[in-house]
XYZ file of C-alpha atoms in Angstrom:
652
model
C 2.531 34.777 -45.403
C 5.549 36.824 -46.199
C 4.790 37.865 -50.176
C 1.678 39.605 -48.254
C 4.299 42.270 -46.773
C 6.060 42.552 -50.090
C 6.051 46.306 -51.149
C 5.447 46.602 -54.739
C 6.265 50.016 -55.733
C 8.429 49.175 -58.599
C 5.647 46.285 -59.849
C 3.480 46.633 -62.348
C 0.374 48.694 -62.668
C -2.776 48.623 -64.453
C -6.041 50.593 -64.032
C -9.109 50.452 -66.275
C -8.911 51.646 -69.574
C -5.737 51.629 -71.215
C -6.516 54.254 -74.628
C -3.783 56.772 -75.498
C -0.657 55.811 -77.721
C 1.362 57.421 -74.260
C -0.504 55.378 -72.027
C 0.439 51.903 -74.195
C 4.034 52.798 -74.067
C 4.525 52.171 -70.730
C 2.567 49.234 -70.176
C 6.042 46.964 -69.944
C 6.239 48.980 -66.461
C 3.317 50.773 -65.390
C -0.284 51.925 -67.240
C -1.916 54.301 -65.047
C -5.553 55.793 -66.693
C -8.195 58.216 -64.764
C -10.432 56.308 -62.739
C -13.642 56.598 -63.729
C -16.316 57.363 -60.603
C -19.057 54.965 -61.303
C -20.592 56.263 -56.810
C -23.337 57.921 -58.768
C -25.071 55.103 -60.860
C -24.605 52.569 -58.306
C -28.277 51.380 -57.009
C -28.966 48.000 -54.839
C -29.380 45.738 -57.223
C -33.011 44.505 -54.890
C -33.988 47.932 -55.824
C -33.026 47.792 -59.324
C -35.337 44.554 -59.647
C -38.473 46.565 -58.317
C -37.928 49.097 -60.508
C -37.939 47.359 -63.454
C -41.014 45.475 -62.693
C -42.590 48.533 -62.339
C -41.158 50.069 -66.003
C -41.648 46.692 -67.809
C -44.635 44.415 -66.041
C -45.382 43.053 -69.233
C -41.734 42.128 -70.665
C -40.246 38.678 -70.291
C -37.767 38.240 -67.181
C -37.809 34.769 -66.867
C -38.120 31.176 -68.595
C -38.026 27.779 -67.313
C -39.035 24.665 -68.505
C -42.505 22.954 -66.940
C -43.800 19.615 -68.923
C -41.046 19.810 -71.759
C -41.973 23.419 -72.445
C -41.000 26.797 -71.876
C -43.069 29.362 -69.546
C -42.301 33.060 -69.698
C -42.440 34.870 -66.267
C -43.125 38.462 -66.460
C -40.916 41.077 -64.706
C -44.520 42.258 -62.828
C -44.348 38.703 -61.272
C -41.079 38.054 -60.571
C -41.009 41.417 -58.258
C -44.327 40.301 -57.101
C -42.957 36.581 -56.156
C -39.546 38.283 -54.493
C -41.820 40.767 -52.403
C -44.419 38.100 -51.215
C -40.917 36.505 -50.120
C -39.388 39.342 -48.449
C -42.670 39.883 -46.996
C -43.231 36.155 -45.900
C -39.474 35.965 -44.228
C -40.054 39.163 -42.865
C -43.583 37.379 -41.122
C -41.618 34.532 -39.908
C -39.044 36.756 -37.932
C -36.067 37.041 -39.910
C -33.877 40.487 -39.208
C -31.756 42.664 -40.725
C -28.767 41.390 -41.429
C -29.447 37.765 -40.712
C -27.803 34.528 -42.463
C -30.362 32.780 -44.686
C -29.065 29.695 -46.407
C -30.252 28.602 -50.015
C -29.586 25.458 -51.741
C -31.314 24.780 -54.963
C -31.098 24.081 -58.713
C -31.230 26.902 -61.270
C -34.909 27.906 -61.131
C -36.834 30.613 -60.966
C -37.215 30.048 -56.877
C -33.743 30.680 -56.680
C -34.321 34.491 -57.671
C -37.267 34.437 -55.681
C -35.363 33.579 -52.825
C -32.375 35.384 -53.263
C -33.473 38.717 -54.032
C -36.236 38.698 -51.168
C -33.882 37.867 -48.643
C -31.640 40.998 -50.233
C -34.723 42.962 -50.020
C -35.612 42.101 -46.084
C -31.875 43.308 -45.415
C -30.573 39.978 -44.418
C -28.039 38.046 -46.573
C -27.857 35.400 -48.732
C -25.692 32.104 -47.867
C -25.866 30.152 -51.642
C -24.604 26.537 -51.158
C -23.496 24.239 -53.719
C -26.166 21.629 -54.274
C -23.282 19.042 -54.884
C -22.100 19.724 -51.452
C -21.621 16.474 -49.011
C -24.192 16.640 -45.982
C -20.420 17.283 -43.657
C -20.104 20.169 -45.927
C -23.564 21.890 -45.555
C -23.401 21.342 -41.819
C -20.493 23.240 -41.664
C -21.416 26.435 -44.233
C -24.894 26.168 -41.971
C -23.342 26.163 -38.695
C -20.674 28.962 -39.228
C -22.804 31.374 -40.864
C -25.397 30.690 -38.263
C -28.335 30.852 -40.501
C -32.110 30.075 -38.375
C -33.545 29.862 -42.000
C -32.915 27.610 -45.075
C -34.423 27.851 -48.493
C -34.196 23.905 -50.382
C -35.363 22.788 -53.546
C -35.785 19.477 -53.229
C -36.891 16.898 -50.645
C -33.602 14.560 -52.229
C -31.496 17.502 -50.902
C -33.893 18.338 -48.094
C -32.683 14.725 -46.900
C -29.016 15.945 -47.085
C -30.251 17.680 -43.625
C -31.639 15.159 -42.179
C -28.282 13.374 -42.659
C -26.632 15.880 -40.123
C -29.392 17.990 -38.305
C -27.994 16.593 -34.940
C -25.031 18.776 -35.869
C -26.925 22.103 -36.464
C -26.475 24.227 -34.223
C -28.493 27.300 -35.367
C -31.269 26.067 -37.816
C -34.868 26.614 -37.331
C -36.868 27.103 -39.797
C -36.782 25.097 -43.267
C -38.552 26.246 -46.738
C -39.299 23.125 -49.254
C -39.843 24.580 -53.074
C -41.078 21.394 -54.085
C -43.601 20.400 -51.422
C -45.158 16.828 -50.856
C -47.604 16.221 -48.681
C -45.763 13.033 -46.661
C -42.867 15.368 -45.869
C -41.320 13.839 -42.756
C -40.662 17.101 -40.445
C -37.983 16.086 -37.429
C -39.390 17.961 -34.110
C -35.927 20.191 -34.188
C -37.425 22.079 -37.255
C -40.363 23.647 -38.870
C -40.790 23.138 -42.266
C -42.965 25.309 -44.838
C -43.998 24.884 -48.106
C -42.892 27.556 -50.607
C -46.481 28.783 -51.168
C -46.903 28.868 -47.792
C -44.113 31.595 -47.729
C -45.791 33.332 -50.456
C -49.042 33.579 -49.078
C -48.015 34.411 -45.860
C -46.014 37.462 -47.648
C -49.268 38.203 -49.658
C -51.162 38.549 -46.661
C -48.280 40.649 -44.784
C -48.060 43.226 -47.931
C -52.347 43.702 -48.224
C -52.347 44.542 -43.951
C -49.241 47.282 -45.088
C -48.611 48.542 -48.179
C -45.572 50.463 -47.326
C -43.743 47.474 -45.874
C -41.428 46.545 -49.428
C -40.745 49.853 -50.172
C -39.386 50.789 -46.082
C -37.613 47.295 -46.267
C -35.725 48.096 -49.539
C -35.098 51.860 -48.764
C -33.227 50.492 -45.524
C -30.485 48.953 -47.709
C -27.206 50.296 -47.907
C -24.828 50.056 -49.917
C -22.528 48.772 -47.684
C -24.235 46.535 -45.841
C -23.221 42.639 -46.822
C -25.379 41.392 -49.443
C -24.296 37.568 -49.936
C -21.791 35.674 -48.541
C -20.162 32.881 -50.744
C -17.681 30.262 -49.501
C -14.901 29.310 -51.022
C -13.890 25.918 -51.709
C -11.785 24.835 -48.656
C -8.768 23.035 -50.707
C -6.152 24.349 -47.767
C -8.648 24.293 -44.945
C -12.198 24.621 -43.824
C -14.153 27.180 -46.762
C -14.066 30.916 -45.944
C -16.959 32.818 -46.390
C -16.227 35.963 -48.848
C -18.732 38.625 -47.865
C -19.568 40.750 -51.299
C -21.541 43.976 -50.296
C -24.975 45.465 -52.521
C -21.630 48.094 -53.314
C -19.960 45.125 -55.063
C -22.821 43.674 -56.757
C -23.772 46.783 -57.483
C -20.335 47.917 -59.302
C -19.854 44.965 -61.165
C -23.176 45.309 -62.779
C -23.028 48.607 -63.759
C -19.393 48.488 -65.281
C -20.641 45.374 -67.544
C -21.571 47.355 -70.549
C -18.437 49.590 -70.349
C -16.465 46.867 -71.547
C -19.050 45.948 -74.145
C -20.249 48.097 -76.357
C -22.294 45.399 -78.388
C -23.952 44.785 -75.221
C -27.687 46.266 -75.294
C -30.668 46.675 -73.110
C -33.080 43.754 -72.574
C -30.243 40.881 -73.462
C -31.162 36.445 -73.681
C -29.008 34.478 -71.041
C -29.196 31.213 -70.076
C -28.137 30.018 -66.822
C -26.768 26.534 -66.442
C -23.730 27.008 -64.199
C -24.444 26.829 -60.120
C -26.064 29.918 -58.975
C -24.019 29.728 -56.022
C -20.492 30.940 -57.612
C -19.897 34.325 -57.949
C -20.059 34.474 -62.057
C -23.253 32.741 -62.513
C -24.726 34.517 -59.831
C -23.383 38.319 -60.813
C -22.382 38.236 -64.315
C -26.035 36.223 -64.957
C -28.518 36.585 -62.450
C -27.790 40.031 -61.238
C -26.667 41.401 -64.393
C -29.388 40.193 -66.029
C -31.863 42.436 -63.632
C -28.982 45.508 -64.791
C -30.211 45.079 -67.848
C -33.444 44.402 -67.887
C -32.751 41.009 -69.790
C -34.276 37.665 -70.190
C -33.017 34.605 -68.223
C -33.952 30.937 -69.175
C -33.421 28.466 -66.896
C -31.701 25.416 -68.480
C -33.590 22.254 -67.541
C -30.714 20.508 -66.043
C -26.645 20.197 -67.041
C -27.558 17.028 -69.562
C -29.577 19.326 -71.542
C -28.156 22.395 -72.005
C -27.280 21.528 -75.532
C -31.034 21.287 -76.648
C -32.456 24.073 -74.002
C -30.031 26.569 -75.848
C -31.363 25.984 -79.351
C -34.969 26.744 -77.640
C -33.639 29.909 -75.386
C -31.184 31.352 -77.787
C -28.977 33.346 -75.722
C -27.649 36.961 -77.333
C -24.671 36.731 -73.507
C -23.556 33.102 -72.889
C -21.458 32.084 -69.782
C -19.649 29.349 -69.196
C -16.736 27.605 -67.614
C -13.922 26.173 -69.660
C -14.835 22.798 -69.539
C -18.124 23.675 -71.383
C -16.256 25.515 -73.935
C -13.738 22.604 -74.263
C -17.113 19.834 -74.512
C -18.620 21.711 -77.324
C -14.878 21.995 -79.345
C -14.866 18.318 -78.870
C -18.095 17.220 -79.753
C -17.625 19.132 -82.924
C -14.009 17.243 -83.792
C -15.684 13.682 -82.827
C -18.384 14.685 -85.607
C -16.642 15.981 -87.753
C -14.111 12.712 -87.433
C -17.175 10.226 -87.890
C -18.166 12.215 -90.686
C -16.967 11.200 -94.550
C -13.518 12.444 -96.002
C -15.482 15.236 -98.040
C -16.591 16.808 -94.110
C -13.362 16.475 -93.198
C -11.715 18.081 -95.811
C -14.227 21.465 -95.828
C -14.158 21.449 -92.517
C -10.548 21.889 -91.423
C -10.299 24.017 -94.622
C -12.631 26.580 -93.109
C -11.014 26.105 -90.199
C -7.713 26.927 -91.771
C -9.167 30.001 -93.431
C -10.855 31.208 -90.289
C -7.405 31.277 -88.194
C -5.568 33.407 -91.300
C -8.742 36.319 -91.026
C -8.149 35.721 -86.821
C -4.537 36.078 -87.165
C -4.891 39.184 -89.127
C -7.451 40.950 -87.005
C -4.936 40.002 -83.808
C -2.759 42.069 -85.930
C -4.608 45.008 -87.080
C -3.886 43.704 -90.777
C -5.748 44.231 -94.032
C -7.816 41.249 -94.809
C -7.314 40.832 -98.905
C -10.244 40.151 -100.946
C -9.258 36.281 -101.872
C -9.150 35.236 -98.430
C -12.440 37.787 -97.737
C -14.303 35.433 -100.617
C -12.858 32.358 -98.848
C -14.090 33.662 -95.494
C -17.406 34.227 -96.955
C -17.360 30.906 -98.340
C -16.428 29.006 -94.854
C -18.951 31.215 -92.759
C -21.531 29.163 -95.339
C -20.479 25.893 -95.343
C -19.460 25.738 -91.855
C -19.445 27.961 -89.476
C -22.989 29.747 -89.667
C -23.737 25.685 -88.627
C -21.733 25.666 -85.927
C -23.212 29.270 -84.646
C -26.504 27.999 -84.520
C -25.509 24.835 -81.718
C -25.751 27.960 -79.788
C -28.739 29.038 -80.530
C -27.738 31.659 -83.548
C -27.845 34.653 -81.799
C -24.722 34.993 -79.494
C -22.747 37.836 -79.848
C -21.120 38.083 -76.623
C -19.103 35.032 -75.083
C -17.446 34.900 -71.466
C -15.294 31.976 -69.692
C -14.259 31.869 -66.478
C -13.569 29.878 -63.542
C -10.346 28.642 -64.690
C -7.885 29.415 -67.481
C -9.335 28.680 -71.202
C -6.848 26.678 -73.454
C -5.177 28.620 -76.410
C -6.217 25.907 -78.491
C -9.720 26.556 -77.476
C -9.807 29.915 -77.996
C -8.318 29.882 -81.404
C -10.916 27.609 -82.756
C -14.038 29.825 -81.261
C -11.889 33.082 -82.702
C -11.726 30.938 -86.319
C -15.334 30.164 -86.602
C -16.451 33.835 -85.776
C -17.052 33.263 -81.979
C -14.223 35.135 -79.605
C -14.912 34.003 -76.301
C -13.932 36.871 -73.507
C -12.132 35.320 -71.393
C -12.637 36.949 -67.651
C -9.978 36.696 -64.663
C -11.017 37.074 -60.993
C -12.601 35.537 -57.853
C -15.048 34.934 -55.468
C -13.208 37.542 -53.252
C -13.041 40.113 -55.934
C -16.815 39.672 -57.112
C -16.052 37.640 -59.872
C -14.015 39.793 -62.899
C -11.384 41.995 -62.156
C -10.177 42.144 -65.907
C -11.817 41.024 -68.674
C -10.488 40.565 -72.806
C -12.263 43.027 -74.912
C -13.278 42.480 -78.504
C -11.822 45.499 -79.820
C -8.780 44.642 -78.179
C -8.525 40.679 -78.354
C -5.475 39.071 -77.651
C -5.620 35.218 -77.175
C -4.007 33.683 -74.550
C -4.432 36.745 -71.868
C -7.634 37.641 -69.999
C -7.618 40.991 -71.088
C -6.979 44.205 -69.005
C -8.877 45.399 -65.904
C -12.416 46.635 -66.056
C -13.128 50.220 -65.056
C -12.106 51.498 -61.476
C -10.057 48.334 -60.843
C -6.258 48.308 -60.143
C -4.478 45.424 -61.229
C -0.654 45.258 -60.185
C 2.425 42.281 -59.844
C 4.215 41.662 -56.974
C 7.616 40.950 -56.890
C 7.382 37.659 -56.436
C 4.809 37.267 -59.389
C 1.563 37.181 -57.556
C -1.315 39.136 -58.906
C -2.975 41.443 -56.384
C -6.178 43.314 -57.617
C -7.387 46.472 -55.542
C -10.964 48.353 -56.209
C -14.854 48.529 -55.767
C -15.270 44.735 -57.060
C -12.631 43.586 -53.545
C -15.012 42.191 -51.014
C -15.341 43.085 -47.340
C -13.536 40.044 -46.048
C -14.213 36.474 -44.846
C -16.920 35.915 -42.239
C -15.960 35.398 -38.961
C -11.829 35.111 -40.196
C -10.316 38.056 -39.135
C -6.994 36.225 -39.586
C -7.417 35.264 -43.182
C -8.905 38.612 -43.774
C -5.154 40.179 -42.520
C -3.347 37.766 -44.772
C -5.393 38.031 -47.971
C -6.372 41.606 -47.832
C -3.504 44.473 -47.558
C -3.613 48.199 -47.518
C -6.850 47.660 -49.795
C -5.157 44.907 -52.349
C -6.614 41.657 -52.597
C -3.522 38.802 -53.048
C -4.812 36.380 -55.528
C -2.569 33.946 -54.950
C -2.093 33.907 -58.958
C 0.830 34.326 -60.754
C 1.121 36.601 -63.878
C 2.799 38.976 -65.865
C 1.416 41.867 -68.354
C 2.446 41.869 -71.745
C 3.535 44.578 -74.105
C -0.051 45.956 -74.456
C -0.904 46.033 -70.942
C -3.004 42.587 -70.839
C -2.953 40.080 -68.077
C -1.338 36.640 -68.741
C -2.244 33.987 -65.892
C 0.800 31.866 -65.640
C -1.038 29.649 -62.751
C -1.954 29.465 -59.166
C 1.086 29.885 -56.964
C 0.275 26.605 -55.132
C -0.283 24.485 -58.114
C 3.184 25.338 -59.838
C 5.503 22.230 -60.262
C 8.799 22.672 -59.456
C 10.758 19.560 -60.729
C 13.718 17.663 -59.125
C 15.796 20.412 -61.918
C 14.713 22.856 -60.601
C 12.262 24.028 -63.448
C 8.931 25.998 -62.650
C 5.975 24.043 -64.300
C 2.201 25.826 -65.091
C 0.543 22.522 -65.037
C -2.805 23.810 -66.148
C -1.305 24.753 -69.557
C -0.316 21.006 -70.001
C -3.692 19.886 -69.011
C -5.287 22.501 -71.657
C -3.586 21.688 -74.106
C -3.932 17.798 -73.721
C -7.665 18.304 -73.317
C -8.045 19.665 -76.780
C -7.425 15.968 -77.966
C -11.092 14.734 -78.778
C -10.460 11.526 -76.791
C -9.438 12.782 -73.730
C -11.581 13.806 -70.743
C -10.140 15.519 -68.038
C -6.232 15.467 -67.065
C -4.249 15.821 -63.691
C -0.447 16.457 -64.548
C 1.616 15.657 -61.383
C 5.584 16.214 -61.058
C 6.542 18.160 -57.900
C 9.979 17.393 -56.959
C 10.177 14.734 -59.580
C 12.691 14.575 -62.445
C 9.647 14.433 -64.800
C 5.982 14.771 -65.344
C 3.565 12.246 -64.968
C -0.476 12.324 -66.039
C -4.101 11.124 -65.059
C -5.974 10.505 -67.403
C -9.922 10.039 -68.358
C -11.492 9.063 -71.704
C -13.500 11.370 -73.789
C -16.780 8.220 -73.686
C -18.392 9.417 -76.660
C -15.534 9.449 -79.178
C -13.612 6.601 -77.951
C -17.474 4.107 -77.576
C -16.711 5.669 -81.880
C -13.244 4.273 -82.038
C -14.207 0.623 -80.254
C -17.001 0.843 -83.004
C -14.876 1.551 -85.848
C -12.121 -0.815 -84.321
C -14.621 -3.582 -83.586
C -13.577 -3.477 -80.328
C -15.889 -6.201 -78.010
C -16.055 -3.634 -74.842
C -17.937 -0.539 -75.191
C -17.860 -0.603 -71.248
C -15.667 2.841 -70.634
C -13.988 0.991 -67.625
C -13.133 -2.076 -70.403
C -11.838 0.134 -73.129
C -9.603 2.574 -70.620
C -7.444 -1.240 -70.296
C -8.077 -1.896 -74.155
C -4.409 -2.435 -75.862
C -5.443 -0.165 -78.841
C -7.111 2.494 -76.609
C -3.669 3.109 -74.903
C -2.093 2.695 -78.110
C -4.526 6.103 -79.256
C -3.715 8.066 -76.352
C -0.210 7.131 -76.376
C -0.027 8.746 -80.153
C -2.379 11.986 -78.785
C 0.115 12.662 -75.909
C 2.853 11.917 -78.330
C 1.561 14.864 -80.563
C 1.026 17.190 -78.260
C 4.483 16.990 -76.537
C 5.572 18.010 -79.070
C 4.330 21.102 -78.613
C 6.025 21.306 -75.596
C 9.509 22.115 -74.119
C 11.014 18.838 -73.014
C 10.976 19.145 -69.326
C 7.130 20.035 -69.750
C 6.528 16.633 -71.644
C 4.742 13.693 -69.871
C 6.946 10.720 -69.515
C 4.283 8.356 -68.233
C 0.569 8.225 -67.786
C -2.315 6.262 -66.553
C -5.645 5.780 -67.800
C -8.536 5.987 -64.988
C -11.047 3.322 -65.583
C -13.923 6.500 -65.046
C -13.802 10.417 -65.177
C -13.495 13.040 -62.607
C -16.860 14.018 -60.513
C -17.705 16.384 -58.518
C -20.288 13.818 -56.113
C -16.110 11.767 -55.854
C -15.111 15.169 -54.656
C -12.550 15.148 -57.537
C -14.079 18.330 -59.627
C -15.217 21.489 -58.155
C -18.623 22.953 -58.468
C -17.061 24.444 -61.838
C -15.893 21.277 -62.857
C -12.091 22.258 -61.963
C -10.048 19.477 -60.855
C -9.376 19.015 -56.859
C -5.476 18.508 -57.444
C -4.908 17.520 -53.438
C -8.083 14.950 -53.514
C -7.079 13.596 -56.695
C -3.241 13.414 -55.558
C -4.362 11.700 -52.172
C -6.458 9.159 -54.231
C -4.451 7.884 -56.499
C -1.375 8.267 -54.962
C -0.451 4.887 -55.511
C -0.452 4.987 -59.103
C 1.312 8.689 -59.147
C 3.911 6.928 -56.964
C 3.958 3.703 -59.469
C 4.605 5.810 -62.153
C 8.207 7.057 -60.529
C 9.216 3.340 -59.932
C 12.373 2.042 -61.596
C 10.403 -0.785 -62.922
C 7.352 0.775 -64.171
C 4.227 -1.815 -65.696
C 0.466 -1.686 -65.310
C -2.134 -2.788 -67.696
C -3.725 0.610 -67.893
C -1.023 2.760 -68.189
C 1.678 3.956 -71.337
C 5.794 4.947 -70.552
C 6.685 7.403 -72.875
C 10.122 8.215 -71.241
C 11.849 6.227 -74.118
């Protein structure tokens, strides 16, 4: 790739903390700061865990839910579950630096798991449990892994699907055993006690074993590898060192100051990407905090009242789910709702405007704030549980609109920029410094800097070691120590990062115009009767859309419309249902420059999924799979003569 030679001494710069009145000046051009040497405090996170059990036995690490209640796991168990692991791996043969793969639900066999493999010195291959069987064979075969972790015998069966494939596999762990478990000859399968036992057993004949197994680690050595989704090819396996893990962890409260010792998460979002997995699980053993397991996606909503998180991460979707549950509601509600509602809203964005500004906030509008904090939005704090005081998104960009409303109602959400390859955040907003719309400025010890072409490239401890077994994509990703992104961005006049998009999503029209679609999709999404969006117009003359249907708050319209079909399939060909999206892309054009307006659109009869292979694990949208399978209505939708039942022209 040529922009991977590009010399970029005249492009922007920007190191960690950007402080001194001299230091903002220049951020138009370059903000250099002292780097910060964080060598010292770095420990192995493994280590880290063992520690703690040893300082706190008796505090809470760990909740799940058993029988529709919540169990607290002590920190003395968890490190002794992940050393009977370690110990039990260690029995079965695995070696340093081995690939061990691990598929499984958020649950406390997950840490288990994970953190005894770290512990034994081999590393940890997470895999999506939405991926196809095609797609496990191949993360299985390439990493070579002898050993795989499972959950469940549903995904256990996955295998099963494709074990003439494997190449390497040998030995398979079941969490949740049964009895009947059929066990092809090509494998030997174990129950997770089993493993446990076995570990007991090892640890009572020698005492010394954890402690020489975790003093072996170095910092260094690979830790986990994590594989990309493969949107441009096969995935490419980002190896992310205990030095990584380790860094990321320990510069978390540096750009938090509200952040404390012994903090409430609650983990929802698949352990295998890189911000559940650092930024929850691992930082959580940082901190010495409290992790509860949501029971599954569907209730996350009534786990978080129970768990009550004080750090809460999520992906924009989420984010964007909860804004529009709240709109639906407050639309079904009576005129009086409505009417207190947006007003609080209303006085909410004036006090966020002003603290965006550094402005006095006058006593009137302090007594109205006071007034709306009571009426509405202490409510709406306590959906999430009532004690959150520190909010990250990432995964994808967050919508303005999105983060306005959370910044009205007394809820900033941090919005963190990275990836997989740079150990999740490489800058992060900060709530002394918020500025909506940009994902803040680079953590400590991380060097953020343009291109001349626009991409972003990101150089520090957070950069991974490379891509397993890829030493060409290694050459073209990673220069002279800079990660290229493959995101395009610009700083702004305080030295935060602005995401304009990814450099292979951006439309370039038939006129020549350069098109972020993601900030159409955003900003379409915050319509409460619209799902998910796909804006297409490469090479066109205009843009086109896919769309899906919010099901909860248009099944409310067919209601109050006495609409016969409350089938979502029936109502996305419903006259008046086009009619109501026609009117919400209407509005919201016109918020919009006119070549970045959608012309035409069509209504899909169902939403995006990740088991269609439409959304990613994060529930981002697949633009080439989506593009390939509906390419006949894209196409229809640049006809001359453009009709269909379930679709709106708004060209005129």
């Amino acid at each position: 790739m040529a922009t991977k030679k590009t010399k970029s001494t005249t492009s922007n710069t920007t190191n960690s903390k950007i402080t001194s009145e001299k230091t903002n000046r220049k951020t138009r051009k370059q903000a250099i700061t002292e780097k910060p040497d964080f060598s010292l405090a770095l420990e192995a996170i493994p280590i880290t865990l063992l520690r703690r059990a040893n300082k706190h036995p008796e505090k809470i690490a760990l909740r799940v839910k058993r029988r529709h209640r919540f169990l607290d796991i002590t920190w003395e168990e968890y490190g002794r579950k992940v050393s009977e692991m370690a110990a039990g791996l260690f029995s079965l043969g695995l070696e340093r630096g081995e690939k061990v793969a691990l598929i499984s639900a958020n649950r406390p066999e997950f840490a288990y798991s994970d953190l005894g493999i770290l512990i034994t010195g081999a590393v940890t291959v997470a895999i999506y449990p939405s991926t196809t069987p095609s797609g496990i064979a191949y993360i299985l075969n390439h990493s070579e892994a002898r050993f795989l972790i499972v959950d469940t015998v549903e995904r256990l069966e996955k295998i099963y699907e494709v074990m003439d494939e494997l190449k390497y596999l040998e030995e398979i762990i079941l969490a949740d055993w049964i009895e009947d478990a059929i066990v092809p000859r090509k494998f030997k399968l174990h129950s997770f006690e089993q493993i446990l036992e076995l570990g007991q057993e090892q640890i009572e004949a020698d005492q010394a074993l954890i402690e020489q197994m975790s003093s072996s680690i170095k910092l260094d050595d690979t830790a986990i590898i994590i594989y990309t989704s493969g949107t441009t090819g096969p995935p490419k396996g980002a190896m992310l060192s205990h030095r990584n893990i380790s860094f990321i962890c320990s510069t978390m409260n540096s750009v938090a100051t509200d952040i404390q010792e012994h903090e409430t998460f609650i983990s929802f979002l698949p352990l295998a990407h890189a911000l559940e997995r650092l930024g929850c699980l691992y930082f959580a053993i940082h901190n010495g905090g409290t992790i509860g397991f949501a029971e599954r996606l569907e209730s996350v909503p009534a786990d978080i009242l129970e768990i009550r998180p004080t750090i809460l991460y999520g992906v924009p979707r989420f984010f964007e789910k909860i804004y529009n549950g709240v709109i639906a509601t407050v639309e079904n509600g009576s005129w009086v709702t409505r009417k207190i509602f947006y007003w609080s809203v209303n006085v909410g964005n004036q006090v966020a405007k002003r603290k965006q500004k550094r402005r006095k906030i006058g006593l009137v509008l302090q007594l109205k704030h006071w007034m709306a904090e009571k009426l509405v939005f202490q409510k709406l704090h306590e959906r999430l549980g009532g004690r959150v005081k520190f909010i990250i998104s990432g995964g994808a960009p967050l919508g303005v609109n999105i983060s306005n409303f959370f910044f009205s109602i007394g809820l900033p959400i941090m919005e963190a920029y990275g990836a997989t390859e740079t150990s999740a955040p490489a800058t992060i907003t900060r709530p002394e410094s918020y500025r909506i719309g940009t994902v803040g400025q680079p953590i400590p010890d991380v060097e953020v800097k343009i291109a001349e072409d626009g991409e972003i490239l990101i150089r520090g401890a957070n950069v991974c070691k490379g891509y397993y077994k890829d030493s060409e994509a290694t050459k073209r990703t990673f220069v002279d120590g800079w990660y290229y992104s493959g995101d395009v961005g610009h700083f702004d006049s305080e030295g935060n990062l602005v995401i304009t998009d990814r450099k292979k999503d951006i439309i370039i029209t038939s006129g020549g115009k350069n098109i972020p679609p993601q900030n159409i999709e955003n900003l379409l999404k915050t319509s409460p009767y619209i799902n998910q969006v796909m804006v297409h117009g490469d090479k066109r003359k205009y843009l086109t859309a896919l769309v899906t249907l919010n099901p909860e708050t248009i099944i409310a319209f067919a209601e109050k419309e006495s609409l016969p079909n409350k089938n979502i399939a029936d109502l996305a060909m419903d006259r008046k249902v086009r009619q109501l999206i026609d009117q919400e892309i209407a509005i919201k054009n016109q918020e919009l420059a006119s070549y970045e307006r959608i012309k035409r659109f069509v209504i899909l009869p169902r939403d995006f999924s990740i088991e269609h292979g439409e959304l990613t694990p994060t529930l981002k949208v697949k633009r080439k799979e989506v593009t390939e399978k509906y390419k006949d209505l894209l196409e229809g939708m640049y006809e001359k003569e453009y009709a269909s039942e379930n679709s709106t022209d708004l060209s005129n």
